[in-house]
Amino acid sequence: MSEWIYFFDLWGTAVFALTGALAAGHHRMDPFGVLVLAGVTAVGGGSIRDALLGTTPVFWLQDPTYILIVLATVIATIIFNRTSPNAPWYVLPIADALGLALFTIIGTEKALSLGLSSISAVIMGVLTGVGGGIIRDVLCRQVPMVLRTEIYATASIVGGITYCLCLSISIDHFTSMCIAMSCAFAIRLAAIKWHLSLPAFDLKR
């Protein structure tokens, strides 16, 4: 089981690094800027999670594979961009949705493995899923997606709750992870395709 969690974690790191690199490209950053934005997007949420959980040094300091994954993703993205046409507009939001789903469940599982309650685990999962994206959007001078009416954090919350519920009815860990990731990913994709959003808080004057 630990091998699958590690695989999903590395895959999520690559996916979120890709979203950071693409966002940097949209803002015409230099290669160092691309690396920085990809890095904080990929490991930002997990770093905040580990700091709050007290599992320090944070994961990417203990295992340099994460840094190598980020670096390889940045290099591949820059090379691909220079040798091929620009990526379609939907690549970034779809990659972001996949990273959100992957990291949400990874964060939830890590909190559960440390003995936290399901509620606390879901919160840690959401923080892991949205933290890197928040840092990315702030550095790009955009309102973070999680603060907009667009369904984003909601998908992460549902994914984390689904994972905890699956475990509570004795579904094995791997199947539970796949179900929960698919659920969060599907909700986010539906929000992108049909422009689904939560009602905005409009303070009437």
PDB file of C-alpha atoms in Angstrom:
ATOM      1  CA  MET A   1       0.000   0.000   0.000  1.00  0.00           C
ATOM      2  CA  SER A   2       2.802   2.447   0.876  1.00  0.00           C
ATOM      3  CA  GLU A   3       4.216   1.996  -2.632  1.00  0.00           C
ATOM      4  CA  TRP A   4       0.938   3.126  -4.175  1.00  0.00           C
ATOM      5  CA  ILE A   5       0.748   6.165  -1.900  1.00  0.00           C
ATOM      6  CA  TYR A   6       4.301   7.089  -2.850  1.00  0.00           C
ATOM      7  CA  PHE A   7       3.504   6.638  -6.550  1.00  0.00           C
ATOM      8  CA  PHE A   8       0.393   8.834  -6.308  1.00  0.00           C
ATOM      9  CA  ASP A   9       2.382  11.441  -4.375  1.00  0.00           C
ATOM     10  CA  LEU A  10       5.104  11.602  -7.046  1.00  0.00           C
ATOM     11  CA  TRP A  11       2.503  11.698  -9.807  1.00  0.00           C
ATOM     12  CA  GLY A  12       0.664  14.532  -8.061  1.00  0.00           C
ATOM     13  CA  THR A  13       3.952  16.391  -7.663  1.00  0.00           C
ATOM     14  CA  ALA A  14       4.601  16.152 -11.402  1.00  0.00           C
ATOM     15  CA  VAL A  15       1.061  17.236 -12.257  1.00  0.00           C
ATOM     16  CA  PHE A  16       1.085  20.268  -9.981  1.00  0.00           C
ATOM     17  CA  ALA A  17       4.598  21.184 -11.135  1.00  0.00           C
ATOM     18  CA  LEU A  18       3.187  21.156 -14.664  1.00  0.00           C
ATOM     19  CA  THR A  19       0.380  23.538 -13.692  1.00  0.00           C
ATOM     20  CA  GLY A  20       2.902  25.882 -12.084  1.00  0.00           C
ATOM     21  CA  ALA A  21       5.161  25.780 -15.142  1.00  0.00           C
ATOM     22  CA  LEU A  22       2.231  26.439 -17.498  1.00  0.00           C
ATOM     23  CA  ALA A  23       1.036  29.332 -15.335  1.00  0.00           C
ATOM     24  CA  ALA A  24       4.558  30.781 -15.402  1.00  0.00           C
ATOM     25  CA  GLY A  25       4.564  30.488 -19.179  1.00  0.00           C
ATOM     26  CA  HIS A  26       1.287  32.349 -19.428  1.00  0.00           C
ATOM     27  CA  HIS A  27       2.903  35.180 -17.449  1.00  0.00           C
ATOM     28  CA  ARG A  28       6.105  35.110 -19.532  1.00  0.00           C
ATOM     29  CA  MET A  29       8.478  34.294 -16.654  1.00  0.00           C
ATOM     30  CA  ASP A  30      12.129  33.387 -17.169  1.00  0.00           C
ATOM     31  CA  PRO A  31      13.335  29.793 -16.577  1.00  0.00           C
ATOM     32  CA  PHE A  32      14.144  30.481 -12.927  1.00  0.00           C
ATOM     33  CA  GLY A  33      10.678  31.929 -12.434  1.00  0.00           C
ATOM     34  CA  VAL A  34       9.183  28.832 -14.044  1.00  0.00           C
ATOM     35  CA  LEU A  35      11.161  26.614 -11.659  1.00  0.00           C
ATOM     36  CA  VAL A  36      10.136  28.614  -8.598  1.00  0.00           C
ATOM     37  CA  LEU A  37       6.454  28.676  -9.536  1.00  0.00           C
ATOM     38  CA  ALA A  38       6.441  24.983 -10.409  1.00  0.00           C
ATOM     39  CA  GLY A  39       8.198  24.137  -7.160  1.00  0.00           C
ATOM     40  CA  VAL A  40       5.929  26.063  -4.811  1.00  0.00           C
ATOM     41  CA  THR A  41       2.856  24.730  -6.598  1.00  0.00           C
ATOM     42  CA  ALA A  42       4.065  21.152  -6.350  1.00  0.00           C
ATOM     43  CA  VAL A  43       5.238  21.082  -2.733  1.00  0.00           C
ATOM     44  CA  GLY A  44       3.569  24.119  -1.136  1.00  0.00           C
ATOM     45  CA  GLY A  45       0.427  22.436   0.158  1.00  0.00           C
ATOM     46  CA  GLY A  46       2.258  19.377   1.457  1.00  0.00           C
ATOM     47  CA  SER A  47       4.874  21.552   3.156  1.00  0.00           C
ATOM     48  CA  ILE A  48       2.199  23.497   5.046  1.00  0.00           C
ATOM     49  CA  ARG A  49       0.487  20.198   5.966  1.00  0.00           C
ATOM     50  CA  ASP A  50       3.694  18.636   7.298  1.00  0.00           C
ATOM     51  CA  ALA A  51       4.526  21.776   9.284  1.00  0.00           C
ATOM     52  CA  LEU A  52       1.081  21.722  10.919  1.00  0.00           C
ATOM     53  CA  LEU A  53       1.285  17.991  11.614  1.00  0.00           C
ATOM     54  CA  GLY A  54       4.793  18.321  13.035  1.00  0.00           C
ATOM     55  CA  THR A  55       6.285  15.830  10.581  1.00  0.00           C
ATOM     56  CA  THR A  56       9.504  17.719   9.963  1.00  0.00           C
ATOM     57  CA  PRO A  57      11.713  17.963   8.014  1.00  0.00           C
ATOM     58  CA  VAL A  58       8.980  18.227   5.411  1.00  0.00           C
ATOM     59  CA  PHE A  59       8.666  15.419   2.885  1.00  0.00           C
ATOM     60  CA  TRP A  60      10.676  16.941   0.025  1.00  0.00           C
ATOM     61  CA  LEU A  61      13.646  17.656   2.281  1.00  0.00           C
ATOM     62  CA  GLN A  62      13.726  14.009   3.325  1.00  0.00           C
ATOM     63  CA  ASP A  63      13.363  12.665  -0.213  1.00  0.00           C
ATOM     64  CA  PRO A  64      15.085  14.646  -3.007  1.00  0.00           C
ATOM     65  CA  THR A  65      13.119  12.657  -5.599  1.00  0.00           C
ATOM     66  CA  TYR A  66      10.387  15.283  -5.329  1.00  0.00           C
ATOM     67  CA  ILE A  67      12.802  18.053  -6.326  1.00  0.00           C
ATOM     68  CA  LEU A  68      14.078  15.967  -9.228  1.00  0.00           C
ATOM     69  CA  ILE A  69      10.493  15.407 -10.380  1.00  0.00           C
ATOM     70  CA  VAL A  70       9.840  19.162 -10.321  1.00  0.00           C
ATOM     71  CA  LEU A  71      13.060  19.895 -12.190  1.00  0.00           C
ATOM     72  CA  ALA A  72      12.367  17.240 -14.834  1.00  0.00           C
ATOM     73  CA  THR A  73       8.822  18.525 -15.318  1.00  0.00           C
ATOM     74  CA  VAL A  74      10.028  22.099 -15.781  1.00  0.00           C
ATOM     75  CA  ILE A  75      12.692  21.080 -18.307  1.00  0.00           C
ATOM     76  CA  ALA A  76      10.230  18.924 -20.252  1.00  0.00           C
ATOM     77  CA  THR A  77       7.628  21.699 -20.278  1.00  0.00           C
ATOM     78  CA  ILE A  78      10.096  24.313 -21.556  1.00  0.00           C
ATOM     79  CA  ILE A  79      11.454  21.983 -24.250  1.00  0.00           C
ATOM     80  CA  PHE A  80       7.969  20.932 -25.364  1.00  0.00           C
ATOM     81  CA  ASN A  81       6.815  24.537 -25.522  1.00  0.00           C
ATOM     82  CA  ARG A  82       9.749  25.487 -27.764  1.00  0.00           C
ATOM     83  CA  THR A  83       9.387  22.529 -30.129  1.00  0.00           C
ATOM     84  CA  SER A  84       5.602  22.176 -30.314  1.00  0.00           C
ATOM     85  CA  PRO A  85       2.537  24.415 -30.605  1.00  0.00           C
ATOM     86  CA  ASN A  86       1.164  25.985 -27.464  1.00  0.00           C
ATOM     87  CA  ALA A  87      -0.817  23.607 -25.281  1.00  0.00           C
ATOM     88  CA  PRO A  88      -4.620  23.876 -25.574  1.00  0.00           C
ATOM     89  CA  TRP A  89      -6.317  26.079 -22.984  1.00  0.00           C
ATOM     90  CA  TYR A  90      -7.879  23.126 -21.192  1.00  0.00           C
ATOM     91  CA  VAL A  91      -4.587  21.411 -20.319  1.00  0.00           C
ATOM     92  CA  LEU A  92      -3.920  23.664 -17.310  1.00  0.00           C
ATOM     93  CA  PRO A  93      -7.365  23.357 -15.627  1.00  0.00           C
ATOM     94  CA  ILE A  94      -7.540  19.599 -16.244  1.00  0.00           C
ATOM     95  CA  ALA A  95      -4.020  19.060 -14.895  1.00  0.00           C
ATOM     96  CA  ASP A  96      -4.892  21.230 -11.902  1.00  0.00           C
ATOM     97  CA  ALA A  97      -8.048  19.169 -11.271  1.00  0.00           C
ATOM     98  CA  LEU A  98      -6.012  15.959 -11.347  1.00  0.00           C
ATOM     99  CA  GLY A  99      -3.404  17.384  -8.974  1.00  0.00           C
ATOM    100  CA  LEU A 100      -6.171  18.566  -6.643  1.00  0.00           C
ATOM    101  CA  ALA A 101      -7.688  15.086  -6.517  1.00  0.00           C
ATOM    102  CA  LEU A 102      -4.372  13.315  -5.999  1.00  0.00           C
ATOM    103  CA  PHE A 103      -3.042  15.603  -3.285  1.00  0.00           C
ATOM    104  CA  THR A 104      -6.346  15.772  -1.414  1.00  0.00           C
ATOM    105  CA  ILE A 105      -6.384  12.034  -0.845  1.00  0.00           C
ATOM    106  CA  ILE A 106      -2.651  11.868  -0.094  1.00  0.00           C
ATOM    107  CA  GLY A 107      -3.051  14.564   2.556  1.00  0.00           C
ATOM    108  CA  THR A 108      -6.110  12.903   4.057  1.00  0.00           C
ATOM    109  CA  GLU A 109      -4.366   9.531   4.230  1.00  0.00           C
ATOM    110  CA  LYS A 110      -1.257  11.001   5.869  1.00  0.00           C
ATOM    111  CA  ALA A 111      -3.338  12.657   8.578  1.00  0.00           C
ATOM    112  CA  LEU A 112      -5.289   9.454   9.208  1.00  0.00           C
ATOM    113  CA  SER A 113      -2.042   7.475   9.465  1.00  0.00           C
ATOM    114  CA  LEU A 114      -0.979   9.808  12.279  1.00  0.00           C
ATOM    115  CA  GLY A 115      -4.157   9.056  14.205  1.00  0.00           C
ATOM    116  CA  LEU A 116      -6.103  12.263  13.519  1.00  0.00           C
ATOM    117  CA  SER A 117      -9.889  12.253  13.386  1.00  0.00           C
ATOM    118  CA  SER A 118     -11.703  12.072  10.051  1.00  0.00           C
ATOM    119  CA  ILE A 119     -12.659  15.760  10.244  1.00  0.00           C
ATOM    120  CA  SER A 120      -9.076  16.831  10.862  1.00  0.00           C
ATOM    121  CA  ALA A 121      -7.878  14.479   8.125  1.00  0.00           C
ATOM    122  CA  VAL A 122     -10.273  16.008   5.592  1.00  0.00           C
ATOM    123  CA  ILE A 123      -9.040  19.491   6.524  1.00  0.00           C
ATOM    124  CA  MET A 124      -5.430  18.385   6.048  1.00  0.00           C
ATOM    125  CA  GLY A 125      -6.397  16.829   2.719  1.00  0.00           C
ATOM    126  CA  VAL A 126      -8.006  20.033   1.503  1.00  0.00           C
ATOM    127  CA  LEU A 127      -4.998  22.056   2.640  1.00  0.00           C
ATOM    128  CA  THR A 128      -2.669  19.706   0.772  1.00  0.00           C
ATOM    129  CA  GLY A 129      -4.836  19.899  -2.342  1.00  0.00           C
ATOM    130  CA  VAL A 130      -5.349  23.659  -2.523  1.00  0.00           C
ATOM    131  CA  GLY A 131      -2.270  25.050  -0.751  1.00  0.00           C
ATOM    132  CA  GLY A 132       0.111  24.932  -3.702  1.00  0.00           C
ATOM    133  CA  GLY A 133      -2.480  26.402  -6.043  1.00  0.00           C
ATOM    134  CA  ILE A 134      -3.100  29.293  -3.645  1.00  0.00           C
ATOM    135  CA  ILE A 135       0.612  30.140  -3.572  1.00  0.00           C
ATOM    136  CA  ARG A 136       0.790  29.846  -7.367  1.00  0.00           C
ATOM    137  CA  ASP A 137      -2.168  32.163  -7.927  1.00  0.00           C
ATOM    138  CA  VAL A 138      -0.915  34.734  -5.416  1.00  0.00           C
ATOM    139  CA  LEU A 139       2.503  34.852  -7.083  1.00  0.00           C
ATOM    140  CA  CYS A 140       0.729  35.299 -10.432  1.00  0.00           C
ATOM    141  CA  ARG A 141      -1.280  38.171  -8.908  1.00  0.00           C
ATOM    142  CA  GLN A 142      -4.601  36.380  -9.302  1.00  0.00           C
ATOM    143  CA  VAL A 143      -7.402  35.771  -6.845  1.00  0.00           C
ATOM    144  CA  PRO A 144      -6.791  32.166  -5.681  1.00  0.00           C
ATOM    145  CA  MET A 145      -9.207  29.732  -7.269  1.00  0.00           C
ATOM    146  CA  VAL A 146     -10.240  28.463  -3.852  1.00  0.00           C
ATOM    147  CA  LEU A 147     -11.590  31.947  -2.972  1.00  0.00           C
ATOM    148  CA  ARG A 148     -13.744  32.274  -6.076  1.00  0.00           C
ATOM    149  CA  THR A 149     -17.325  31.054  -6.406  1.00  0.00           C
ATOM    150  CA  GLU A 150     -16.131  28.394  -8.839  1.00  0.00           C
ATOM    151  CA  ILE A 151     -16.351  24.876  -7.368  1.00  0.00           C
ATOM    152  CA  TYR A 152     -12.799  23.967  -6.354  1.00  0.00           C
ATOM    153  CA  ALA A 153     -12.293  23.428  -2.646  1.00  0.00           C
ATOM    154  CA  THR A 154     -15.737  21.793  -2.575  1.00  0.00           C
ATOM    155  CA  ALA A 155     -14.441  19.052  -4.870  1.00  0.00           C
ATOM    156  CA  SER A 156     -11.508  18.543  -2.509  1.00  0.00           C
ATOM    157  CA  ILE A 157     -13.777  18.362   0.536  1.00  0.00           C
ATOM    158  CA  VAL A 158     -16.048  15.796  -1.125  1.00  0.00           C
ATOM    159  CA  GLY A 159     -13.022  13.741  -2.136  1.00  0.00           C
ATOM    160  CA  GLY A 160     -11.653  13.700   1.408  1.00  0.00           C
ATOM    161  CA  ILE A 161     -15.022  12.803   2.923  1.00  0.00           C
ATOM    162  CA  THR A 162     -15.519  10.053   0.337  1.00  0.00           C
ATOM    163  CA  TYR A 163     -12.164   8.547   1.242  1.00  0.00           C
ATOM    164  CA  CYS A 164     -12.964   8.495   4.951  1.00  0.00           C
ATOM    165  CA  LEU A 165     -16.409   7.008   4.301  1.00  0.00           C
ATOM    166  CA  CYS A 166     -14.973   4.270   2.093  1.00  0.00           C
ATOM    167  CA  LEU A 167     -12.500   3.304   4.797  1.00  0.00           C
ATOM    168  CA  SER A 168     -15.239   3.352   7.433  1.00  0.00           C
ATOM    169  CA  ILE A 169     -17.196   0.668   5.551  1.00  0.00           C
ATOM    170  CA  SER A 170     -14.076  -1.510   5.240  1.00  0.00           C
ATOM    171  CA  ILE A 171     -13.220  -0.874   1.599  1.00  0.00           C
ATOM    172  CA  ASP A 172      -9.503  -1.511   1.119  1.00  0.00           C
ATOM    173  CA  HIS A 173      -7.157   1.492   1.017  1.00  0.00           C
ATOM    174  CA  PHE A 174      -6.227   1.313  -2.648  1.00  0.00           C
ATOM    175  CA  THR A 175      -9.823   1.044  -3.850  1.00  0.00           C
ATOM    176  CA  SER A 176     -10.869   3.800  -1.448  1.00  0.00           C
ATOM    177  CA  MET A 177      -8.158   6.082  -2.830  1.00  0.00           C
ATOM    178  CA  CYS A 178      -9.200   5.413  -6.424  1.00  0.00           C
ATOM    179  CA  ILE A 179     -12.890   6.030  -5.672  1.00  0.00           C
ATOM    180  CA  ALA A 180     -12.211   9.241  -3.753  1.00  0.00           C
ATOM    181  CA  MET A 181      -9.751  10.600  -6.324  1.00  0.00           C
ATOM    182  CA  SER A 182     -12.181   9.856  -9.142  1.00  0.00           C
ATOM    183  CA  CYS A 183     -14.972  11.581  -7.236  1.00  0.00           C
ATOM    184  CA  ALA A 184     -12.986  14.778  -6.602  1.00  0.00           C
ATOM    185  CA  PHE A 185     -11.637  14.803 -10.156  1.00  0.00           C
ATOM    186  CA  ALA A 186     -15.083  14.292 -11.694  1.00  0.00           C
ATOM    187  CA  ILE A 187     -16.650  17.089  -9.637  1.00  0.00           C
ATOM    188  CA  ARG A 188     -13.900  19.508 -10.612  1.00  0.00           C
ATOM    189  CA  LEU A 189     -14.147  18.564 -14.294  1.00  0.00           C
ATOM    190  CA  ALA A 190     -17.920  19.005 -14.196  1.00  0.00           C
ATOM    191  CA  ALA A 191     -17.450  22.462 -12.678  1.00  0.00           C
ATOM    192  CA  ILE A 192     -15.025  23.363 -15.483  1.00  0.00           C
ATOM    193  CA  LYS A 193     -17.207  22.012 -18.295  1.00  0.00           C
ATOM    194  CA  TRP A 194     -20.552  23.393 -17.139  1.00  0.00           C
ATOM    195  CA  HIS A 195     -19.233  26.449 -15.258  1.00  0.00           C
ATOM    196  CA  LEU A 196     -20.722  25.268 -11.990  1.00  0.00           C
ATOM    197  CA  SER A 197     -20.232  27.549  -9.017  1.00  0.00           C
ATOM    198  CA  LEU A 198     -21.429  28.153  -5.505  1.00  0.00           C
ATOM    199  CA  PRO A 199     -23.710  31.141  -4.888  1.00  0.00           C
ATOM    200  CA  ALA A 200     -21.727  34.277  -4.208  1.00  0.00           C
ATOM    201  CA  PHE A 201     -22.014  36.129  -0.917  1.00  0.00           C
ATOM    202  CA  ASP A 202     -23.424  39.473  -1.938  1.00  0.00           C
ATOM    203  CA  LEU A 203     -23.702  41.914   0.945  1.00  0.00           C
ATOM    204  CA  LYS A 204     -26.654  44.099   0.119  1.00  0.00           C
ATOM    205  CA  ARG A 205     -26.211  47.718   1.020  1.00  0.00           C
TER     206      ARG A 205
END
